[in-house]
mmCIF file of C-alpha atoms in Angstrom:
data_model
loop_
_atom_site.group_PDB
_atom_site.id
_atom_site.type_symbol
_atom_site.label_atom_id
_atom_site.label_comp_id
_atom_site.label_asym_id
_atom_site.label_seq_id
_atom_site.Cartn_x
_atom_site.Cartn_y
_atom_site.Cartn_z
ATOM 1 C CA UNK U 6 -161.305 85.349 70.155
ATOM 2 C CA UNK U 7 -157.777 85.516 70.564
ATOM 3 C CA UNK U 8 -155.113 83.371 68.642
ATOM 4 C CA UNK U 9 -151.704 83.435 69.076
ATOM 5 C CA UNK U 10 -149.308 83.209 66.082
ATOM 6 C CA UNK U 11 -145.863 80.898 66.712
ATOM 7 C CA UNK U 12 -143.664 79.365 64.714
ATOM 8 C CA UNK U 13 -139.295 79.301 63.983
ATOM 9 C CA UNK U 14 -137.656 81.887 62.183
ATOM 10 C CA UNK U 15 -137.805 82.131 58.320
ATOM 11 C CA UNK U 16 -141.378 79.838 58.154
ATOM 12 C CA UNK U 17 -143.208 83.010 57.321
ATOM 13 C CA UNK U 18 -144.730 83.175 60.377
ATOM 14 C CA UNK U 19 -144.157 87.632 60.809
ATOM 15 C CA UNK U 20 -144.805 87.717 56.707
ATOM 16 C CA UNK U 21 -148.547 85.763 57.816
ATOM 17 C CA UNK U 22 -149.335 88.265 60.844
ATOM 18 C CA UNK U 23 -148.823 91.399 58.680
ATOM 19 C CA UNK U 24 -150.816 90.086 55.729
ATOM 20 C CA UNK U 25 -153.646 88.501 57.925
ATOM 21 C CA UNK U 26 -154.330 92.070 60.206
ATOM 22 C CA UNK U 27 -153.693 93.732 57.075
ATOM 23 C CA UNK U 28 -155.987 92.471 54.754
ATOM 24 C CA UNK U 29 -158.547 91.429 57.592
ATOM 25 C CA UNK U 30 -158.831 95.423 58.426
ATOM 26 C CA UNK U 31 -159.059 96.466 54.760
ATOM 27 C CA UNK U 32 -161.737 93.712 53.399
ATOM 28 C CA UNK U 33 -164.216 94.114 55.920
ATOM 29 C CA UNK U 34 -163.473 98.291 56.507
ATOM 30 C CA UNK U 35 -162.221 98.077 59.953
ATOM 31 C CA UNK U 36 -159.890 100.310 61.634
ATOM 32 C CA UNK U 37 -157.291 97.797 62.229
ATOM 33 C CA UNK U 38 -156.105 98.192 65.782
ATOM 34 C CA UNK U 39 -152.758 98.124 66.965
ATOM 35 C CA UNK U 40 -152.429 97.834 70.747
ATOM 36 C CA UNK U 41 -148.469 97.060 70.360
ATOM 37 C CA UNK U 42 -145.966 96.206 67.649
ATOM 38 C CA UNK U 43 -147.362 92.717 68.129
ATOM 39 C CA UNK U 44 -150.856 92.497 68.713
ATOM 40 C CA UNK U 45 -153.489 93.157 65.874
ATOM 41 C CA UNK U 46 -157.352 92.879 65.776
ATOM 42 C CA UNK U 47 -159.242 92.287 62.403
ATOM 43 C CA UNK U 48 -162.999 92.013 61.381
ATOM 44 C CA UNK U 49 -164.404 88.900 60.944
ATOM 45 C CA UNK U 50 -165.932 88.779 57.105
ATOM 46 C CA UNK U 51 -169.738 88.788 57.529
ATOM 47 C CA UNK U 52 -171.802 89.407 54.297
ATOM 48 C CA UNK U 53 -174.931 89.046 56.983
ATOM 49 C CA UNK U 54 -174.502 91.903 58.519
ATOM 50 C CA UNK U 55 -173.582 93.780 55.600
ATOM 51 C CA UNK U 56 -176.603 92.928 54.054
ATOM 52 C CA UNK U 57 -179.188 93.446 57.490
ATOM 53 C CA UNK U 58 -177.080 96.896 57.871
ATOM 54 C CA UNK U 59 -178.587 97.704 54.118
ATOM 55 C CA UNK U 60 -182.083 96.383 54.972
ATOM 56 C CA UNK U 61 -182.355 98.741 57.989
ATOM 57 C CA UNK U 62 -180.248 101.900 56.360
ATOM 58 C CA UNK U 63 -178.262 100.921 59.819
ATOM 59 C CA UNK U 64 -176.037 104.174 60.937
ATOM 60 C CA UNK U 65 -173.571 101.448 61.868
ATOM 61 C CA UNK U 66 -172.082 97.959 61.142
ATOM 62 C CA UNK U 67 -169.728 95.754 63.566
ATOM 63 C CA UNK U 68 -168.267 92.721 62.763
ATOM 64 C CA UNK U 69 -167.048 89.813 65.156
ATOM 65 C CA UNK U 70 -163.224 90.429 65.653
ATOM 66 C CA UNK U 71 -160.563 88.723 65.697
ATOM 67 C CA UNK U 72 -157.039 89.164 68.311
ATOM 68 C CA UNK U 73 -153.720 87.947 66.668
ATOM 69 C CA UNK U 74 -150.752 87.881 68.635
ATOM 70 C CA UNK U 75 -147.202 87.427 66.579
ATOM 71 C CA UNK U 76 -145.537 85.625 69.581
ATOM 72 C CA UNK U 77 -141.502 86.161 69.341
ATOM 73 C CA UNK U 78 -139.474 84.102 71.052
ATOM 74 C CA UNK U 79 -139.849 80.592 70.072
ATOM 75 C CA UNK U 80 -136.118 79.162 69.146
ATOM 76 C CA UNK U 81 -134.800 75.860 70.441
ATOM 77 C CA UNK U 82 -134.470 76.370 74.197
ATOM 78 C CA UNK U 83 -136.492 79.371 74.500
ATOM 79 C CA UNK U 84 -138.071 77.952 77.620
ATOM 80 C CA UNK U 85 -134.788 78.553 79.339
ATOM 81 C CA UNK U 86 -133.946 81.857 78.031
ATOM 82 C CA UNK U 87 -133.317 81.627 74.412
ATOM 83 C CA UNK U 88 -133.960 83.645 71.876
ATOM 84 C CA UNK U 89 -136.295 86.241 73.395
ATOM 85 C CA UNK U 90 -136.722 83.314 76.248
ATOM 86 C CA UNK U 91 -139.287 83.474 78.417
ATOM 87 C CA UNK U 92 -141.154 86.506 76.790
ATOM 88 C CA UNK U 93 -143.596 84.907 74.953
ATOM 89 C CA UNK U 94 -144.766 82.941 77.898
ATOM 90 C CA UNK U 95 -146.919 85.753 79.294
ATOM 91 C CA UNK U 96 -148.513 86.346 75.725
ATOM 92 C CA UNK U 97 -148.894 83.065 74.628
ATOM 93 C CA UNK U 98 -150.955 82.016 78.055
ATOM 94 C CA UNK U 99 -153.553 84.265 76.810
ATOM 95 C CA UNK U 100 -154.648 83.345 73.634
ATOM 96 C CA UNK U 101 -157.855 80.816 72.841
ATOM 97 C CA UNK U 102 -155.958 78.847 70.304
ATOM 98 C CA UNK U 103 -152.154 78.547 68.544
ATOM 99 C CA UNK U 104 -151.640 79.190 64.937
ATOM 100 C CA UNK U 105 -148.633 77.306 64.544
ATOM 101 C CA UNK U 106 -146.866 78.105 60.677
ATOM 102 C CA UNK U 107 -144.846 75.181 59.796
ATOM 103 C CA UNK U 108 -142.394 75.787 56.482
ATOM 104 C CA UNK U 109 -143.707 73.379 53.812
ATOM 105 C CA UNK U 110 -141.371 74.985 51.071
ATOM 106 C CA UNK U 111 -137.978 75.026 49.524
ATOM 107 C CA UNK U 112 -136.359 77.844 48.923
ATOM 108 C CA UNK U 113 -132.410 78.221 48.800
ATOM 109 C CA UNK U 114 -132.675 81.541 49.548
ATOM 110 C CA UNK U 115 -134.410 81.544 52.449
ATOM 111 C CA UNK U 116 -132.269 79.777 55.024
ATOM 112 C CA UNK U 117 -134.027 77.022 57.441
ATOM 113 C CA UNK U 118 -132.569 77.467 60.877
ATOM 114 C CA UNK U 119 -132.098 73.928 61.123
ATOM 115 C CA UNK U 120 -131.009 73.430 57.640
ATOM 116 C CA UNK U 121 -133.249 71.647 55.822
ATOM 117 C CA UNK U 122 -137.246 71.246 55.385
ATOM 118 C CA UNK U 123 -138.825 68.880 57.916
ATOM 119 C CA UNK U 124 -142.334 70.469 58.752
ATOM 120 C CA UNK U 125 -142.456 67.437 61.865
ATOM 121 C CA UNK U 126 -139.171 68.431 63.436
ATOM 122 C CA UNK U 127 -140.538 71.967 63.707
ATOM 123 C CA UNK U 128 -143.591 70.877 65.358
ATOM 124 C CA UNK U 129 -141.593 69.051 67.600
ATOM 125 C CA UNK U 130 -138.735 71.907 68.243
ATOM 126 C CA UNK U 131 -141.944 73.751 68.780
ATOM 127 C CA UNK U 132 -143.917 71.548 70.930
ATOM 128 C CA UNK U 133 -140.867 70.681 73.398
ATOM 129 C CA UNK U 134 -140.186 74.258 74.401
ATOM 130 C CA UNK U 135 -144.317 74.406 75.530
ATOM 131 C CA UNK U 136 -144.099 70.935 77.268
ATOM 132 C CA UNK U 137 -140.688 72.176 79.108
ATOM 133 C CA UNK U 138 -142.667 75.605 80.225
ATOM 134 C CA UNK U 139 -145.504 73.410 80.997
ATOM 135 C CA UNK U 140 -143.759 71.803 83.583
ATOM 136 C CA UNK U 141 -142.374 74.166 85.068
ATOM 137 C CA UNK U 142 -145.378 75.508 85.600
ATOM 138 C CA UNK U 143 -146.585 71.859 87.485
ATOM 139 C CA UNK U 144 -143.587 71.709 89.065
ATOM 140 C CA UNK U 145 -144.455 74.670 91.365
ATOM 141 C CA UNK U 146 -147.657 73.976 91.438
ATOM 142 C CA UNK U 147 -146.545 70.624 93.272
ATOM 143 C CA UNK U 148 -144.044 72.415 95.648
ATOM 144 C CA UNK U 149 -146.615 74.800 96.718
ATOM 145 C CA UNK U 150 -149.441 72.268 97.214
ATOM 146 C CA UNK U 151 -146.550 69.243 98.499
ATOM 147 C CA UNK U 152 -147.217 69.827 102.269
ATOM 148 C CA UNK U 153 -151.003 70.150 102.466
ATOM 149 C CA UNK U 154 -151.072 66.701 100.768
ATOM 150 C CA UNK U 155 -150.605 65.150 103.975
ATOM 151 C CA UNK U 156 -154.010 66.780 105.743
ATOM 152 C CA UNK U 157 -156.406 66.941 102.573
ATOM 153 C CA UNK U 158 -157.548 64.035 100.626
ATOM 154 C CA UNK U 159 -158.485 66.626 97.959
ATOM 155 C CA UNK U 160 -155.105 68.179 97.714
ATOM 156 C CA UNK U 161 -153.566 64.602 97.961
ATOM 157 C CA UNK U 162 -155.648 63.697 94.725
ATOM 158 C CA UNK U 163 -154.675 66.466 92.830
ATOM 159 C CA UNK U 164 -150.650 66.099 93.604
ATOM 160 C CA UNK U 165 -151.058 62.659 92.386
ATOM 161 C CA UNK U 166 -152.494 63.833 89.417
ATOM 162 C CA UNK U 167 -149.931 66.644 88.850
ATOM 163 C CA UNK U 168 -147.682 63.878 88.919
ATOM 164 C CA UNK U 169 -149.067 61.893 86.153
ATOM 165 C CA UNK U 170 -149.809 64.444 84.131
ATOM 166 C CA UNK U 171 -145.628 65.385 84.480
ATOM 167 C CA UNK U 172 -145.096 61.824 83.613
ATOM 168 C CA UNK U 173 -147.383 62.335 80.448
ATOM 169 C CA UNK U 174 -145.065 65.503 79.405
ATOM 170 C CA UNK U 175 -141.877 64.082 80.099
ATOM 171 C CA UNK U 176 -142.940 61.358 77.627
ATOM 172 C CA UNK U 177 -142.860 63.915 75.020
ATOM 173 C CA UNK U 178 -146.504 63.971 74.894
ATOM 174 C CA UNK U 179 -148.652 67.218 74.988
ATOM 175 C CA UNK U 180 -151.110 67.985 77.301
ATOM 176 C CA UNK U 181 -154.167 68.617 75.179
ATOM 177 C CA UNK U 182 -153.817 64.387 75.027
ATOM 178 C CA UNK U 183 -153.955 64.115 78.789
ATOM 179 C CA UNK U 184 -157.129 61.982 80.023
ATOM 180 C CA UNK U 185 -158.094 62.989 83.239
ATOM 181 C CA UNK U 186 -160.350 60.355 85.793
ATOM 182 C CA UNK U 187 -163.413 62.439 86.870
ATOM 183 C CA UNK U 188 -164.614 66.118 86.993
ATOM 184 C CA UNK U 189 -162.368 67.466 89.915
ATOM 185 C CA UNK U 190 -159.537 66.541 88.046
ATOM 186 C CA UNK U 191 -160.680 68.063 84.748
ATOM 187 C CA UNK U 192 -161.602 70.961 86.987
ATOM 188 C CA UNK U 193 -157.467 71.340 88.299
ATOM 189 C CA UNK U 194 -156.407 70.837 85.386
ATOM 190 C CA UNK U 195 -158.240 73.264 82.966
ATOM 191 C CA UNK U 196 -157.174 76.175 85.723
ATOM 192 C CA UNK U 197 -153.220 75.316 85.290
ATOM 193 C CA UNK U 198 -153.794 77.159 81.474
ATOM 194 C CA UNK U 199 -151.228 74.755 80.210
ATOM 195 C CA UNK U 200 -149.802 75.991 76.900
ATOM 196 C CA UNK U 201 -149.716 72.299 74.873
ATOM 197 C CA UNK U 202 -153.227 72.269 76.420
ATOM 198 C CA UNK U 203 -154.669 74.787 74.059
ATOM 199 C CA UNK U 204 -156.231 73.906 70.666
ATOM 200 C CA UNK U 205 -153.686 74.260 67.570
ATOM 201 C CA UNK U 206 -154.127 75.624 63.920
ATOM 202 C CA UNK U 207 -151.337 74.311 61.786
ATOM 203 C CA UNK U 208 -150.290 76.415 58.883
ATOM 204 C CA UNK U 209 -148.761 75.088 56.255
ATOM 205 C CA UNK U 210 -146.872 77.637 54.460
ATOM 206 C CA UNK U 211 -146.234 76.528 50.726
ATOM 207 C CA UNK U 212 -144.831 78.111 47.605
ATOM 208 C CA UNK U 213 -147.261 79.531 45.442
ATOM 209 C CA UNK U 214 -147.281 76.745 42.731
ATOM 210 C CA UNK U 215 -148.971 74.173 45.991
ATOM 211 C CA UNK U 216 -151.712 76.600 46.295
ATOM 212 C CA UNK U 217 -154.192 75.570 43.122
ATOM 213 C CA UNK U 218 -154.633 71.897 44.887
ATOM 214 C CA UNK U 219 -154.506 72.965 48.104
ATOM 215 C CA UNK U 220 -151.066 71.621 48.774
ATOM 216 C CA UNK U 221 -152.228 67.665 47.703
ATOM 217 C CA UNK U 222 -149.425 67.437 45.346
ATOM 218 C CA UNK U 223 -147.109 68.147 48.132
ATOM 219 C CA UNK U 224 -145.474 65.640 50.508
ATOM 220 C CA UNK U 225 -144.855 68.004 53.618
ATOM 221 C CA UNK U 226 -148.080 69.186 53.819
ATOM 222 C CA UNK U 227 -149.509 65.848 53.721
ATOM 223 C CA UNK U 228 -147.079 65.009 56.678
ATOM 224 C CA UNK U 229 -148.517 67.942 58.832
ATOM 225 C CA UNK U 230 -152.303 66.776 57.916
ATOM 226 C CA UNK U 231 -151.697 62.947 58.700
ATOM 227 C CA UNK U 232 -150.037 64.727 62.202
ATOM 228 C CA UNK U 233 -152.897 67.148 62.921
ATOM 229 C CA UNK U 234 -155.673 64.381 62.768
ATOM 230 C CA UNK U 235 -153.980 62.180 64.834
ATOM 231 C CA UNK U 236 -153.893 65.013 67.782
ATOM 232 C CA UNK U 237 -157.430 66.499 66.672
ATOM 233 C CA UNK U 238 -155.998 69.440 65.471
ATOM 234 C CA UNK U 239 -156.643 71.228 62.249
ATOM 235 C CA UNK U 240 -154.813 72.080 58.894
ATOM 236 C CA UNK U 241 -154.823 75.211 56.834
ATOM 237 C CA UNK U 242 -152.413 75.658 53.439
ATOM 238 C CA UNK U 243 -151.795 78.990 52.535
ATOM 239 C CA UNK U 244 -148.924 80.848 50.760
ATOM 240 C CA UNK U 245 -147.780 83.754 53.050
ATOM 241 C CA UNK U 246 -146.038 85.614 50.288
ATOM 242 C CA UNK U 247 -149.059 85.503 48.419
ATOM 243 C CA UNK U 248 -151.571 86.713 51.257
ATOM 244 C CA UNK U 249 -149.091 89.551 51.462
ATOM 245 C CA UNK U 250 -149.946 90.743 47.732
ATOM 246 C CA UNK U 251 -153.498 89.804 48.496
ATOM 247 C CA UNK U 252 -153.609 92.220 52.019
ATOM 248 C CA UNK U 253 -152.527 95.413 49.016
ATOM 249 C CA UNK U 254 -155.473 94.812 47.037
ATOM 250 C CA UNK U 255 -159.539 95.989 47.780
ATOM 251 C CA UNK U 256 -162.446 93.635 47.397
ATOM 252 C CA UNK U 257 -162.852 93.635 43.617
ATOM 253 C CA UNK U 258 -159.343 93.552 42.685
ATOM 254 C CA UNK U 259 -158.883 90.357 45.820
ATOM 255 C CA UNK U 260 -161.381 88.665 44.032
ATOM 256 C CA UNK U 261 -160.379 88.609 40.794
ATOM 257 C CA UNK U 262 -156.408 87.482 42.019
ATOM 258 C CA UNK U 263 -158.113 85.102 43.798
ATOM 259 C CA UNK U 264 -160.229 83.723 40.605
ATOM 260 C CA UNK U 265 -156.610 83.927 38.534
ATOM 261 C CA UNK U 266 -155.064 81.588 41.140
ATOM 262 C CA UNK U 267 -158.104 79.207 41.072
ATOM 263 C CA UNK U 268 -158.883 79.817 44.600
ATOM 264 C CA UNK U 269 -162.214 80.144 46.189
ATOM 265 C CA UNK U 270 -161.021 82.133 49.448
ATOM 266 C CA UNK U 271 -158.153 83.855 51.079
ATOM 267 C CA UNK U 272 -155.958 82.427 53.743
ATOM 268 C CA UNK U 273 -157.795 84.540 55.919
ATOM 269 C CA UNK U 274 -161.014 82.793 55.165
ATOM 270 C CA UNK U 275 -159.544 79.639 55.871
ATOM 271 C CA UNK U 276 -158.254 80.465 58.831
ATOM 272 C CA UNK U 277 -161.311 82.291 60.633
ATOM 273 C CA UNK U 278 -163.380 79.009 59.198
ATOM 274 C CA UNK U 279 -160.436 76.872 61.034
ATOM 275 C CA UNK U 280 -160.920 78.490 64.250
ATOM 276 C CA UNK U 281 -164.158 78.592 64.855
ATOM 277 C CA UNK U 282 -164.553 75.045 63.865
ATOM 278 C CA UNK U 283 -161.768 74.598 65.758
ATOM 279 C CA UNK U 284 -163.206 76.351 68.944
ATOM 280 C CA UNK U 285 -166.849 75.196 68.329
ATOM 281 C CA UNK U 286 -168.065 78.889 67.974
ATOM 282 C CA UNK U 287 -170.670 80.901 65.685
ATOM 283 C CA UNK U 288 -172.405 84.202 65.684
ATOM 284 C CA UNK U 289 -175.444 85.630 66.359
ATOM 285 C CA UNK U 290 -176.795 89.033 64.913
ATOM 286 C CA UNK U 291 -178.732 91.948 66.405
ATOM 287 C CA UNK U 292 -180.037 94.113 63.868
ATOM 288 C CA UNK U 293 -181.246 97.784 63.900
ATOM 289 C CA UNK U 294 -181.530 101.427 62.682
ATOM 290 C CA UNK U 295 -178.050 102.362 65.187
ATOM 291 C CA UNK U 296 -176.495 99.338 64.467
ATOM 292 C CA UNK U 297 -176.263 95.787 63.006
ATOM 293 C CA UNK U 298 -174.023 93.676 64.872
ATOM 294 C CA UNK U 299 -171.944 90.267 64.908
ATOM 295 C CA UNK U 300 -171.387 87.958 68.099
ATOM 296 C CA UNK U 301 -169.377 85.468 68.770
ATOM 297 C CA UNK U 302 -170.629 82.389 70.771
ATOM 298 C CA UNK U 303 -169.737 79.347 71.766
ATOM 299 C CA UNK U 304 -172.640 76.516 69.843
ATOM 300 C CA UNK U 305 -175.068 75.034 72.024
ATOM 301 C CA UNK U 306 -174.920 78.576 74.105
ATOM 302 C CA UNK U 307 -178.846 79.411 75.487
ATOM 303 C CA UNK U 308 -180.816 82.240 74.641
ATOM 304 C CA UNK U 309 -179.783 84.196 78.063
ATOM 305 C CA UNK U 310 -176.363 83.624 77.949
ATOM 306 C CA UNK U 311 -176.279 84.619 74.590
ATOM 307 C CA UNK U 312 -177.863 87.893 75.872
ATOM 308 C CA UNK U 313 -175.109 88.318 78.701
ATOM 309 C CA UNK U 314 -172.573 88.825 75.324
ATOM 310 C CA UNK U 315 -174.393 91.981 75.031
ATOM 311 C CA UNK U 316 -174.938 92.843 78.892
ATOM 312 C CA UNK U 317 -175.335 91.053 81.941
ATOM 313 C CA UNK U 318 -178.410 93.142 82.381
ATOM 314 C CA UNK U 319 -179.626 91.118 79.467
ATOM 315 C CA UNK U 320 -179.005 87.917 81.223
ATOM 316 C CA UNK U 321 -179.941 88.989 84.722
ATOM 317 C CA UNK U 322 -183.319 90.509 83.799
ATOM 318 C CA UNK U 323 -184.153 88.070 80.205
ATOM 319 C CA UNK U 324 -187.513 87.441 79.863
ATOM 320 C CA UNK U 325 -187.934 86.541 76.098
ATOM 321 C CA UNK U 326 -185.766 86.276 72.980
ATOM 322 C CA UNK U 327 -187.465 87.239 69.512
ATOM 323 C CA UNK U 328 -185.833 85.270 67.170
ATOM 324 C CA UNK U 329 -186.248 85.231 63.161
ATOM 325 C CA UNK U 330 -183.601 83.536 60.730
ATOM 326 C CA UNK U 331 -181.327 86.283 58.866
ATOM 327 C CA UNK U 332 -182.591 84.802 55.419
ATOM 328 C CA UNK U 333 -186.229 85.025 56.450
ATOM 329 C CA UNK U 334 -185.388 88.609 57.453
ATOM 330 C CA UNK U 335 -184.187 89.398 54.566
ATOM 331 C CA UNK U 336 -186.188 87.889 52.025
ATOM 332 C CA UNK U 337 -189.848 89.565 54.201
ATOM 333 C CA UNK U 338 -187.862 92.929 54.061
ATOM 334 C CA UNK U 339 -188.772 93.701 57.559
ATOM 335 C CA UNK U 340 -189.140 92.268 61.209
ATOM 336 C CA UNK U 341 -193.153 92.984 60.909
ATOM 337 C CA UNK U 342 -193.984 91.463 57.468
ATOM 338 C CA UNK U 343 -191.623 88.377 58.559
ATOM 339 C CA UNK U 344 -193.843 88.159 62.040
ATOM 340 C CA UNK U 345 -197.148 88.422 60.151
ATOM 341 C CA UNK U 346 -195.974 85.029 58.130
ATOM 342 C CA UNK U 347 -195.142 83.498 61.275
ATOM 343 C CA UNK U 348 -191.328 83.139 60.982
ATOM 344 C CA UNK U 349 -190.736 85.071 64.225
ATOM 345 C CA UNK U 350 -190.465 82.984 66.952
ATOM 346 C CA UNK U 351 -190.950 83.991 70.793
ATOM 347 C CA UNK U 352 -188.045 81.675 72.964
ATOM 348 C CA UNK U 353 -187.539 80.831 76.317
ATOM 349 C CA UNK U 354 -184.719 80.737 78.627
ATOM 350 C CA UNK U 355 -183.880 76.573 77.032
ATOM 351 C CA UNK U 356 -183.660 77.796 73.630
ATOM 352 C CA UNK U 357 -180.308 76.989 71.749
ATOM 353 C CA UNK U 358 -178.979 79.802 69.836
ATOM 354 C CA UNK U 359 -178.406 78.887 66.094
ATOM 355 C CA UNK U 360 -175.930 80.485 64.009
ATOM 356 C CA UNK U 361 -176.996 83.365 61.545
ATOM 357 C CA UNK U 362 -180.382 83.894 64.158
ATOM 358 C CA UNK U 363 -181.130 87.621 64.533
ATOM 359 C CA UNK U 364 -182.333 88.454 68.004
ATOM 360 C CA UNK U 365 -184.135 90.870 69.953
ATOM 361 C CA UNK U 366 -183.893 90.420 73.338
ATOM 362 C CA UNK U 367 -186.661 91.601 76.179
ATOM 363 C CA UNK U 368 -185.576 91.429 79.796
ATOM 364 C CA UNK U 369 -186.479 93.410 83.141
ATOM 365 C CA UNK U 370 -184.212 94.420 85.309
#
């Protein structure tokens, strides 16, 4: 999974990447990965594995992971050239979903680059540089598909629709609300990778005081929610400042800040929870004396496509999945004793993969 970080200046958007890869290496002991200045991967928190990895004295333990991209670039009119201009386009395309950090605090001495503290503005400042690169994008795609409109129905139908669709954007609306007619057109369109097309995180960054109540008491934040659930999009509140003390600390000593701030989770927590929800994913463990493992799938994914994740031997050549329930594992203390109660089941090629299902997988190639 790969989830792209935007935001305007001074919203604590650079302050949120550095905390999040930060503490997301440290809490689950994970190298933390730098491929360049602005790309970081961090460990998905998985007491699971931890505990299967215990159970079978595993020699190793590999959590899900998460990609965060801190995209630069986004100023008013940085889709034609501002800023860092059109730089973040190529990053941004890439990512699964946008974590968009809106500024839901006051602070005189941190200067807003518009001035004051409107968290809707900034979506908006936001959202129109996306929609302009967005059509831009259909724009070419018209002029190279213009001429064969006139022999192919097919092409015909899907310049008509490129047309609507600019229509839809130039109304200020974003693509993700865009209804296509039929499965041809929902086929064009998902292969444009339009950026107001992608799913969207909204973090609302508050002072430290909004934290406790999960930023109820405050009027911006409830602005940004009543915003997100109108576009199906979903709402963290965290306090970046704080994550960043949080991302010095280990696991006992996070746990106990946590407790004094009345928290029950980082914003790191929140955010993984947000994004899988978000994306409709889960994991699935394999478990083993070389390693215990996490993997990330999308839910309602079948037992040999679940299987390709590993290999595409796996799915090529699946014959069967053993599958047993993490807890039952656990609590029988071994795959055998957990068999001999009958909590081991043998699945097909229709079974649905359920999260927190440990699987051994027999194929043939």
């Amino acid at each position: 999974m790969k989830l792209g970080i935007v935001g305007l200046p001074n919203v604590g958007k650079s302050t949120l990447f550095n905390s999040l890869t930060k503490a997301g290496a440290e809490s689950a002991n994970y190298p933390f990965c730098t491929i360049d200045p602005n790309v970081g991967v961090v460990a998905v928190p998985d007491e699971r594995i931890k505990l299967l990895g215990e159970l079978y004295h595993t020699k190793k333990v590999t959590p899900a992971v998460i990609e965060f991209v801190d995209i630069a670039g986004l100023v008013k009119g940085a889709s034609k050239g501002e800023g860092l201009g059109n730089q973040f386009l190529a990053n941004i395309r890439e990512v699964d979903a946008i974590v968009h950090v809106v500024r839901c605090f006051e602070d005189a001495n941190v200067v807003h680059v518009d001035g004051s503290i409107d968290p809707l503005r900034d979506i908006e400042t936001i959202n129109l540089e996306l929609i302009f690169a967005d059509i831009e994008v259909l724009e070419r795609r018209i002029a190279k598909q213009g001429r064969a409109a006139n022999n192919d129905k097919k092409v015909a139908k899907e310049v008509e629709m490129l047309k609507r669709l600019i229509a839809h954007l130039e109304d200020g609306k974003i693509a993700r609300t865009f209804e296509t007619n039929d499965e041809d057109e929902a086929e064009c369109f998902s292969s444009y990778n339009l950026l107001t097309a992608k799913p969207v995180i909204y973090a609302a960054n508050v002072a430290e005081d909004d934290l406790a109540d999960d930023g109820a008491g405050n009027a911006h934040v409830q602005k940004v929610r009543e915003f997100a659930k109108q576009e199906g999009s979903e709402v963290f509140v965290i306090c970046a400042q704080i994550e960043q003390e949080i991302a010095e600390l280990d696991d006992d000593e996070k746990a106990m800040f946590l407790e004094d701030l009345g928290l029950k989770e980082s914003g790191l927590d929140k955010l993984i929870a947000a994004s899988y929800r978000l994306l409709n994913l889960m994991s699935f463990l394999t478990a083993g004396e070389d390693e215990c493992r996490a993997w990330t799938i999308k839910i309602g994914t079948k037992a040999p496509q679940a299987a390709g994740k590993i290999h595409t031997d796996f799915e090529r050549g699946f014959i069967k999945a053993e599958v047993v329930n993490y807890k039952d594992l656990l609590e029988c203390g071994s795959l055998s004793a957990a068999r001999e109660k009958g909590l081991v089941g043998m699945e097909g090629k229709d079974y649905v993969v359920k999260d927190g299902d440990v699987i051994l997988f027999r194929f043939n190639v």
